[in-house]
Coordinates of C-alpha atoms and ligand atoms in Angstrom, one line a residue:
X1 CA 305.8 63.4 78.1
X2 CA 304.8 67.2 78.8
X3 CA 302.9 67.5 75.8
X4 CA 300.0 69.7 76.8
X5 CA 300.6 73.4 75.0
X6 CA 298.9 76.3 76.2
X7 CA 299.0 79.3 73.4
X8 CA 298.2 83.3 74.0
X9 CA 298.2 85.6 71.1
X10 CA 298.8 89.6 71.6
X11 CA 299.4 91.8 69.3
X12 CA 297.8 91.5 65.6
X13 CA 296.0 88.7 63.0
X14 CA 299.5 88.3 61.1
X15 CA 300.0 86.2 64.9
X16 CA 296.5 85.1 65.7
X17 CA 297.3 82.7 62.1
X18 CA 301.0 82.4 62.7
X19 CA 300.0 81.1 66.4
X20 CA 298.0 78.5 64.3
X21 CA 300.7 77.7 62.5
X22 CA 302.6 76.6 65.5
X23 CA 299.7 74.8 67.0
X24 CA 300.1 72.9 63.6
X25 CA 303.0 71.3 63.8
X26 CA 302.8 71.2 67.7
X27 CA 299.6 68.5 66.8
X28 CA 301.4 66.7 64.4
X29 CA 304.6 65.9 66.8
X30 CA 302.5 64.6 68.9
X31 CA 301.5 67.5 71.6
X32 CA 298.3 68.7 72.2
X33 CA 296.9 71.7 72.2
X34 CA 294.6 73.1 75.7
X35 CA 292.3 75.9 76.1
X36 CA 292.9 76.1 80.0
X37 CA 296.0 77.3 81.0
X38 CA 296.0 75.9 84.1
X39 CA 296.4 72.3 82.5
X40 CA 299.0 72.9 80.5
X41 CA 302.5 71.5 80.4
X42 CA 303.8 74.3 78.4
X43 CA 302.1 78.1 77.8
X44 CA 303.4 79.9 74.6
X45 CA 303.2 84.0 74.3
X46 CA 302.5 84.7 71.0
X47 CA 304.5 88.4 70.8
X48 CA 304.2 91.7 69.6
X49 CA 306.8 93.7 69.2
X50 CA 305.0 96.7 66.9
X51 CA 304.0 99.1 69.9
X52 CA 306.2 100.0 72.7
X53 CA 303.2 99.5 74.5
X54 CA 302.6 95.9 72.5
X55 CA 305.7 95.3 74.7
X56 CA 304.8 96.8 78.1
X57 CA 301.8 94.5 78.6
X58 CA 304.2 90.8 77.3
X59 CA 306.0 92.1 80.8
X60 CA 302.9 92.0 82.2
X61 CA 302.1 89.0 81.5
X62 CA 305.3 87.0 82.4
X63 CA 304.8 88.2 86.4
X64 CA 301.4 86.1 85.7
X65 CA 303.5 83.3 84.6
X66 CA 306.1 83.0 86.2
X67 CA 303.5 82.7 89.4
X68 CA 302.2 80.1 87.6
X69 CA 306.1 78.0 87.2
X70 CA 305.9 78.7 91.4
X71 CA 303.4 76.7 91.6
X72 CA 304.3 74.3 88.7
X73 CA 307.9 73.2 88.7
X74 CA 308.1 71.8 85.5
X75 CA 306.2 73.8 83.4
X76 CA 307.7 75.1 80.3
X77 CA 307.3 78.4 78.8
X78 CA 308.5 79.8 75.6
X79 CA 308.0 82.9 73.3
X80 CA 307.4 83.1 69.9
X81 CA 307.4 85.5 67.7
X82 CA 308.3 89.0 67.1
X83 CA 308.9 90.2 70.6
X84 CA 310.6 86.5 71.0
X85 CA 313.0 87.7 68.0
X86 CA 314.1 91.1 68.5
X87 CA 314.9 90.7 72.7
X88 CA 316.2 86.9 73.3
X89 CA 319.1 88.1 74.9
X90 CA 317.5 90.9 77.1
X91 CA 314.7 87.8 78.2
X92 CA 317.5 85.7 78.6
X93 CA 319.6 87.5 80.4
X94 CA 317.2 89.1 83.0
X95 CA 313.3 86.3 83.4
X96 CA 315.3 82.9 84.0
X97 CA 312.1 81.6 83.9
X98 CA 311.9 81.5 80.3
X99 CA 312.8 78.4 78.1
X100 CA 312.2 78.8 74.9
X101 CA 312.3 81.5 72.5
X102 CA 311.6 82.1 69.0
X103 CA 311.4 84.1 66.4
X104 CA 308.2 84.2 63.7
X105 CA 310.6 82.1 61.1
X106 CA 311.2 78.8 63.1
X107 CA 308.1 77.8 64.2
X108 CA 309.0 74.1 62.8
X109 CA 311.8 73.5 65.1
X110 CA 309.3 73.8 68.5
X111 CA 309.4 70.4 68.5
X112 CA 313.3 70.4 69.4
X113 CA 313.2 73.1 71.2
X114 CA 310.9 72.1 73.5
X115 CA 312.8 68.6 74.3
X116 CA 316.4 70.6 74.3
X117 CA 314.4 73.2 77.4
X118 CA 313.1 69.7 78.5
X119 CA 316.6 68.6 79.0
X120 CA 317.1 71.6 81.3
X121 CA 318.3 74.0 78.5
X122 CA 317.8 77.4 76.7
X123 CA 316.4 77.1 73.9
X124 CA 316.6 78.9 71.3
X125 CA 316.1 80.1 67.5
X126 CA 315.6 83.2 66.0
X127 CA 317.1 82.4 62.7
X128 CA 315.1 85.0 60.1
X129 CA 314.8 82.9 56.9
X130 CA 314.3 84.0 53.1
X131 CA 311.8 81.6 52.3
X132 CA 310.1 80.4 54.4
X133 CA 306.0 80.7 54.0
X134 CA 304.6 77.6 56.4
X135 CA 303.4 76.8 52.6
X136 CA 302.9 73.0 54.0
X137 CA 301.5 73.3 56.8
X138 CA 297.6 73.4 57.0
X139 CA 296.9 75.5 60.5
X140 CA 295.2 74.5 63.3
X141 CA 292.2 77.0 64.1
X142 CA 292.5 78.2 67.4
X143 CA 289.1 80.6 67.9
X144 CA 286.7 77.7 67.1
X145 CA 284.1 79.6 66.0
X146 CA 284.1 78.2 62.8
X147 CA 283.2 80.9 60.7
X148 CA 285.4 83.0 60.1
X149 CA 289.4 82.8 59.8
X150 CA 292.2 84.0 59.0
X151 CA 294.9 82.5 55.9
X152 CA 297.8 84.5 55.3
X153 CA 300.2 84.9 51.4
X154 CA 302.4 86.2 52.5
X155 CA 305.0 86.8 54.9
X156 CA 307.5 89.7 56.7
X157 CA 308.1 93.6 54.8
X158 CA 310.1 95.4 52.1
X159 CA 309.2 98.5 53.0
X160 CA 310.7 100.6 55.8
X161 CA 308.8 102.4 57.1
X162 CA 311.5 104.8 59.3
X163 CA 309.1 104.0 62.4
X164 CA 308.9 100.3 61.8
X165 CA 310.6 97.4 63.7
X166 CA 308.5 94.6 61.8
X167 CA 311.0 94.4 59.0
X168 CA 313.4 93.9 61.4
X169 CA 311.5 91.6 63.3
X170 CA 309.5 89.5 60.9
X171 CA 312.5 89.3 57.6
X172 CA 312.6 89.7 54.0
X173 CA 309.0 89.6 51.8
X174 CA 307.8 86.6 50.3
X175 CA 304.6 85.4 48.8
X176 CA 303.2 81.9 49.7
X177 CA 302.3 79.8 46.7
X178 CA 299.0 80.4 45.7
X179 CA 297.8 76.6 44.5
X180 CA 298.6 76.3 48.9
X181 CA 296.6 79.1 50.0
X182 CA 294.4 78.5 47.5
X183 CA 294.7 74.5 49.3
X184 CA 294.0 75.8 52.7
X185 CA 291.1 78.3 51.3
X186 CA 289.1 75.0 49.9
X187 CA 289.7 72.9 53.4
X188 CA 288.4 75.9 55.1
X189 CA 285.6 75.9 52.9
X190 CA 284.7 72.1 53.3
X191 CA 285.0 72.5 57.2
X192 CA 281.7 74.9 56.4
X193 CA 284.0 78.4 57.2
X194 CA 282.1 81.0 55.4
X195 CA 284.5 84.3 55.8
X196 CA 288.5 84.5 55.0
X197 CA 290.9 87.4 55.6
X198 CA 293.9 86.5 53.3
X199 CA 296.5 88.6 55.7
X200 CA 300.5 90.1 54.4
X201 CA 301.7 92.9 55.4
X202 CA 301.8 94.2 52.8
X203 CA 299.6 92.4 50.4
X204 CA 299.3 95.0 47.2
X205 CA 302.9 93.6 46.1
X206 CA 301.4 89.9 46.6
X207 CA 304.0 88.4 43.3
X208 CA 304.2 84.5 42.4
X209 CA 306.4 83.7 39.9
X210 CA 306.0 79.8 37.7
X211 CA 307.4 79.9 34.6
X212 CA 306.8 83.0 32.4
X213 CA 303.5 83.4 34.3
X214 CA 303.5 86.3 37.5
X215 CA 300.3 86.0 39.3
X216 CA 299.7 89.1 41.6
X217 CA 298.0 90.4 44.5
X218 CA 294.4 91.3 42.1
X219 CA 294.4 88.0 40.5
X220 CA 294.6 85.8 43.0
X221 CA 292.1 87.3 44.8
X222 CA 290.1 87.6 41.9
X223 CA 290.6 83.4 41.6
X224 CA 289.9 83.0 45.2
X225 CA 287.0 84.6 45.1
X226 CA 285.8 83.0 42.1
X227 CA 286.9 79.2 43.0
X228 CA 284.7 79.5 46.1
X229 CA 281.8 81.5 46.1
X230 CA 279.8 80.4 48.8
X231 CA 282.0 81.6 51.0
X232 CA 283.4 85.6 51.0
X233 CA 287.0 87.2 50.9
X234 CA 288.6 90.4 53.3
X235 CA 292.3 90.9 53.1
X236 CA 294.6 93.8 55.1
X237 CA 297.2 95.1 54.6
X238 CA 297.0 97.4 51.4
X239 CA 299.5 99.9 51.2
X240 CA 298.3 103.6 49.1
X241 CA 302.3 103.3 47.1
X242 CA 300.4 99.6 45.9
X243 CA 297.1 99.8 45.7
X244 CA 296.1 99.4 41.8
X245 CA 292.8 100.2 39.7
X246 CA 293.4 96.8 39.0
X247 CA 292.8 95.1 42.4
X248 CA 289.9 98.0 42.8
X249 CA 288.1 96.7 39.4
X250 CA 288.1 93.3 40.9
X251 CA 286.9 94.1 43.7
X252 CA 284.3 95.7 42.2
X253 CA 283.0 92.7 40.2
X254 CA 283.0 90.7 42.7
X255 CA 280.1 90.0 45.6
X256 CA 281.9 88.2 47.5
X257 CA 284.6 90.2 47.6
X258 CA 283.8 92.5 50.5
X259 CA 284.1 96.3 50.1
X260 CA 285.8 97.6 53.1
X261 CA 289.3 99.0 52.4
X262 CA 292.2 99.1 55.1
X263 CA 294.1 101.8 54.3
X264 CA 296.6 103.3 56.8
X265 CA 297.4 106.6 56.2
X266 CA 299.4 106.5 59.2
X267 CA 299.6 111.0 58.7
X268 CA 298.0 113.5 56.3
X269 CA 301.5 115.8 56.2
X270 CA 303.6 115.4 53.2
X271 CA 306.7 116.3 55.8
X272 CA 305.8 114.0 57.9
X273 CA 304.9 111.5 55.1
X274 CA 308.4 111.6 53.2
X275 CA 310.0 111.3 56.9
X276 CA 308.4 108.2 57.7
X277 CA 309.4 107.2 54.5
X278 CA 306.1 106.1 53.3
X279 CA 306.4 106.3 49.7
X280 CA 303.5 108.4 48.6
X281 CA 301.8 112.0 49.5
X282 CA 298.6 113.1 50.4
X283 CA 297.6 114.1 47.2
X284 CA 298.2 111.0 46.3
X285 CA 296.5 108.7 48.8
X286 CA 293.5 111.1 48.3
X287 CA 294.0 109.8 44.6
X288 CA 294.1 106.5 46.1
X289 CA 290.6 107.7 48.0
X290 CA 289.2 109.3 45.0
X291 CA 289.7 106.2 42.4
X292 CA 288.1 103.2 45.0
X293 CA 284.9 105.8 45.8
X294 CA 284.2 106.0 42.1
X295 CA 285.8 102.7 41.1
X296 CA 283.9 100.9 44.7
X297 CA 280.9 103.4 45.1
X298 CA 279.9 101.2 48.2
X299 CA 283.3 100.4 50.1
X300 CA 284.6 101.3 53.5
X301 CA 287.2 102.8 54.3
X302 CA 289.4 102.9 57.5
X303 CA 292.8 103.8 58.7
X304 CA 295.6 103.6 61.3
X305 CA 297.4 107.1 62.1
X306 CA 300.0 107.9 64.2
X307 CA 300.3 110.7 66.3
X308 CA 303.2 112.9 67.4
X309 CA 306.4 111.4 64.9
X310 CA 309.3 113.0 65.5
X311 CA 308.9 117.1 64.7
X312 CA 305.6 116.8 64.0
X313 CA 304.1 120.4 64.0
X314 CA 300.2 121.4 64.8
X315 CA 300.6 122.7 60.9
X316 CA 301.4 118.9 60.5
X317 CA 298.7 117.5 62.5
X318 CA 295.7 119.6 61.5
X319 CA 296.7 118.7 58.3
X320 CA 296.2 114.3 59.1
X321 CA 293.0 116.1 60.8
X322 CA 291.5 117.9 58.0
X323 CA 292.6 114.6 55.8
X324 CA 290.4 112.7 58.5
X325 CA 287.9 114.4 58.2
X326 CA 287.9 114.8 53.7
X327 CA 288.3 110.5 53.3
X328 CA 285.5 110.3 56.0
X329 CA 286.7 106.6 57.5
X330 CA 284.5 104.6 58.6
X331 CA 287.1 103.5 62.2
X332 CA 290.9 104.0 62.1
X333 CA 293.3 102.6 64.6
X334 CA 295.2 105.8 66.3
X335 CA 298.6 105.5 68.1
X336 CA 301.2 107.5 70.1
X337 CA 304.4 108.0 68.5
X338 CA 307.5 105.5 70.0
X339 CA 310.6 104.4 69.8
X340 CA 311.5 100.9 68.2
X341 CA 315.1 99.8 68.4
X342 CA 316.6 99.4 65.6
X343 CA 314.2 101.7 63.3
X344 CA 316.4 103.8 60.6
X345 CA 313.9 106.5 62.8
X346 CA 315.5 105.6 66.1
X347 CA 319.1 106.2 64.5
X348 CA 318.4 109.5 62.5
X349 CA 315.5 111.8 64.7
X350 CA 314.7 112.9 67.0
X351 CA 311.4 111.6 69.3
X352 CA 310.7 115.2 69.9
X353 CA 307.4 115.4 71.0
X354 CA 307.1 115.6 74.4
X355 CA 304.0 113.3 75.4
X356 CA 301.6 115.7 76.8
X357 CA 301.3 116.8 73.0
X358 CA 301.0 113.5 72.4
X359 CA 298.4 112.9 74.1
X360 CA 297.0 116.1 73.1
X361 CA 297.0 114.8 69.7
X362 CA 295.4 111.3 70.0
X363 CA 293.3 112.6 71.9
X364 CA 291.8 115.0 69.2
X365 CA 292.4 112.6 66.6
X366 CA 290.2 109.9 69.0
X367 CA 287.8 112.4 68.8
X368 CA 287.7 112.8 64.9
X369 CA 287.2 109.2 64.1
X370 CA 284.4 108.5 67.0
X371 CA 282.5 111.3 64.8
X372 CA 282.8 110.3 61.6
X373 CA 282.6 106.3 63.2
X374 CA 278.9 107.7 64.1
X375 CA 278.3 109.9 60.6
X376 CA 280.0 106.5 59.5
X377 CA 276.8 104.4 60.6
X378 CA 273.5 106.8 60.9
X379 CA 274.2 106.9 56.9
X380 CA 273.7 103.1 56.8
X381 CA 269.8 103.4 58.9
X382 CA 267.2 102.3 56.7
X383 CA 270.2 100.8 54.0
X384 CA 270.3 97.3 54.0
X385 CA 273.1 94.3 54.0
X386 CA 274.0 90.8 53.8
X387 CA 275.3 90.7 57.2
X388 CA 277.7 86.9 57.9
X389 CA 276.4 85.9 61.3
X390 CA 278.7 84.6 62.8
X391 CA 277.7 83.6 66.9
X392 CA 275.1 84.8 69.9
X393 CA 275.9 88.8 70.8
X394 CA 277.3 89.5 74.1
X395 CA 274.3 90.6 76.0
X396 CA 271.7 88.2 75.1
X397 CA 271.2 84.4 73.3
X398 CA 268.2 86.0 71.6
X399 CA 270.5 87.5 69.2
X400 CA 272.8 87.3 67.5
X401 CA 276.1 90.1 65.8
X402 CA 277.6 89.4 62.3
X403 CA 279.2 92.6 59.8
X404 CA 278.4 93.8 57.0
X405 CA 280.7 93.8 53.1
X406 CA 282.1 97.2 54.6
X407 CA 283.4 95.3 58.6
X408 CA 280.5 97.1 60.5
X409 CA 279.3 94.7 63.7
X410 CA 275.4 94.3 64.1
X411 CA 273.1 92.7 66.1
X412 CA 269.9 91.1 65.1
X413 CA 266.8 89.1 66.9
X414 CA 268.3 85.4 65.9
X415 CA 264.7 84.4 64.9
X416 CA 265.5 81.1 62.6
X417 CA 269.2 82.3 61.6
X418 CA 272.2 80.2 63.0
X419 CA 275.8 80.7 63.4
X420 CA 277.6 80.9 60.0
X421 CA 274.2 82.1 57.8
X422 CA 274.3 84.4 55.3
X423 CA 271.4 86.5 55.7
X424 CA 270.0 90.5 55.0
X425 CA 269.5 92.5 57.4
X426 CA 267.9 96.5 57.2
X427 CA 269.8 98.8 59.7
X428 CA 267.0 100.4 62.2
X429 CA 269.4 102.0 64.2
X430 CA 273.1 102.0 65.6
X431 CA 275.1 102.6 69.2
X432 CA 278.7 104.6 68.6
X433 CA 280.1 100.9 68.5
X434 CA 277.1 98.4 66.1
X435 CA 274.2 99.1 64.3
X436 CA 271.1 97.1 65.1
X437 CA 269.3 96.3 62.2
X438 CA 266.7 93.4 61.8
X439 CA 265.4 90.1 59.5
X440 CA 263.6 90.4 56.0
Ligands
5AD1 N1 304.2 103.8 67.3 C1 303.2 103.6 66.3 N2 302.7 103.0 66.6 C2 303.9 102.8 65.6 N3 302.6 101.6 64.0 C3 303.8 101.0 63.3 N4 305.0 101.3 64.2 C4 304.6 102.7 65.3 C5 305.1 103.2 66.4 N5 306.6 103.0 65.9 C6 301.3 101.2 63.4 C7 301.3 101.5 62.4 C8 301.0 100.2 61.3 C9 300.6 99.5 62.7 C10 300.1 98.4 62.7 O1 300.8 100.0 63.7 O2 300.2 102.6 62.5 O3 300.0 100.5 60.6
SF4_2 FE1 305.5 98.6 59.0 FE2 305.7 100.2 56.8 FE3 305.9 97.2 56.7 FE4 303.7 98.8 57.3 S1 304.1 98.3 55.3 S2 304.8 96.8 58.5 S3 304.3 100.1 58.7 S4 307.7 98.4 57.7

């Protein structure tokens, strides 16, 4: 029986969580997960479709997998996740060596798909579901850091931002039963995990109805924090149009809810925000940031920015830079716009900004963010933070690294500490990427 499976994950935190669901389903069905690709009988790539670059990387990876398959003809190869969902036909036509294709709602079928592929057939399942949340699956943690974990609280997205492929590859939004979320977290707590990030494309629209009772995200997060006082909690991603004062107050009330909000602005121009169908204006976004600053004074903020969206002119671009400067983002993920098949933008708008201009604007945005990130780190020098130690620093085993509640990485001398300890650290200095601190 071919039963050693290797899973390689690309893309977002959600994909990391999905690979862990797939791994659990496979191990429950007699397969084992291996860490060395050369030992594998079956290789799965869990893929990402969100930007063109993400897909390009995976096409590149196909080539080396093809080489492995030549050396080991019995090897089965599979694509799972968003790109599999999107490109089923193209992959089957052009890359004969892929045996299995499973979309994000098809992981329960992996054992039967493997069986089908073992008998020499291509095995495909890309049916999207309106209900699947994998509630009953206890994910198998693959990263082994044993301190931090992701827990998915919902799947899919209903927002239909015009540039985004997610609603098409991950399907409609559905929330997961809060009891199963809490059950998964209490299992992590028993196993010694200290930090959990609750995941959804738009966690602010989490909603679970039971009789007359509706649980929203603020309530779920608060219950999670109260029931697990020895752990701390993060969440991602918040949508500016839905982030409520109730949620901000819940974050402020609990020391074990981290003081960091990822609130993607995407653009600072009202005209572009409208074309993107983001559902908020620049002013509304700024109002939400002012609310965050007043309700949670020590909260850090991060953003996603897309540059060069259809028709973006220099004034729009300047609006984005000005918004970033005003918001003083602690960090940002910044992207050049790329057209995604099936989206409203590709159907109705023209991708009319040249690559040169996109690159020039992206560089300006990156330079500004670098400046803001340095400013944000310098501000921390002399301050004391509670840090969760996540392991040895990359450079030396005499140092540990961890994160502040604000999600900034800190390096500090090991002392008598170990991975998983919470420790008070005074920041002494910083580099462009990290804070440097000492134990107090
Ligand atoms: N082009 C560029 N960036 C995109 N994103 C999503 N779709 C696209 C696209 N077509 C970015 C958004 C989103 C992040 C996860 O990826 O900024 O918040
Ligand atoms: Fe895509 Fe918008 Fe949904 Fe985020 S909120 S996943 S950008 S459609």
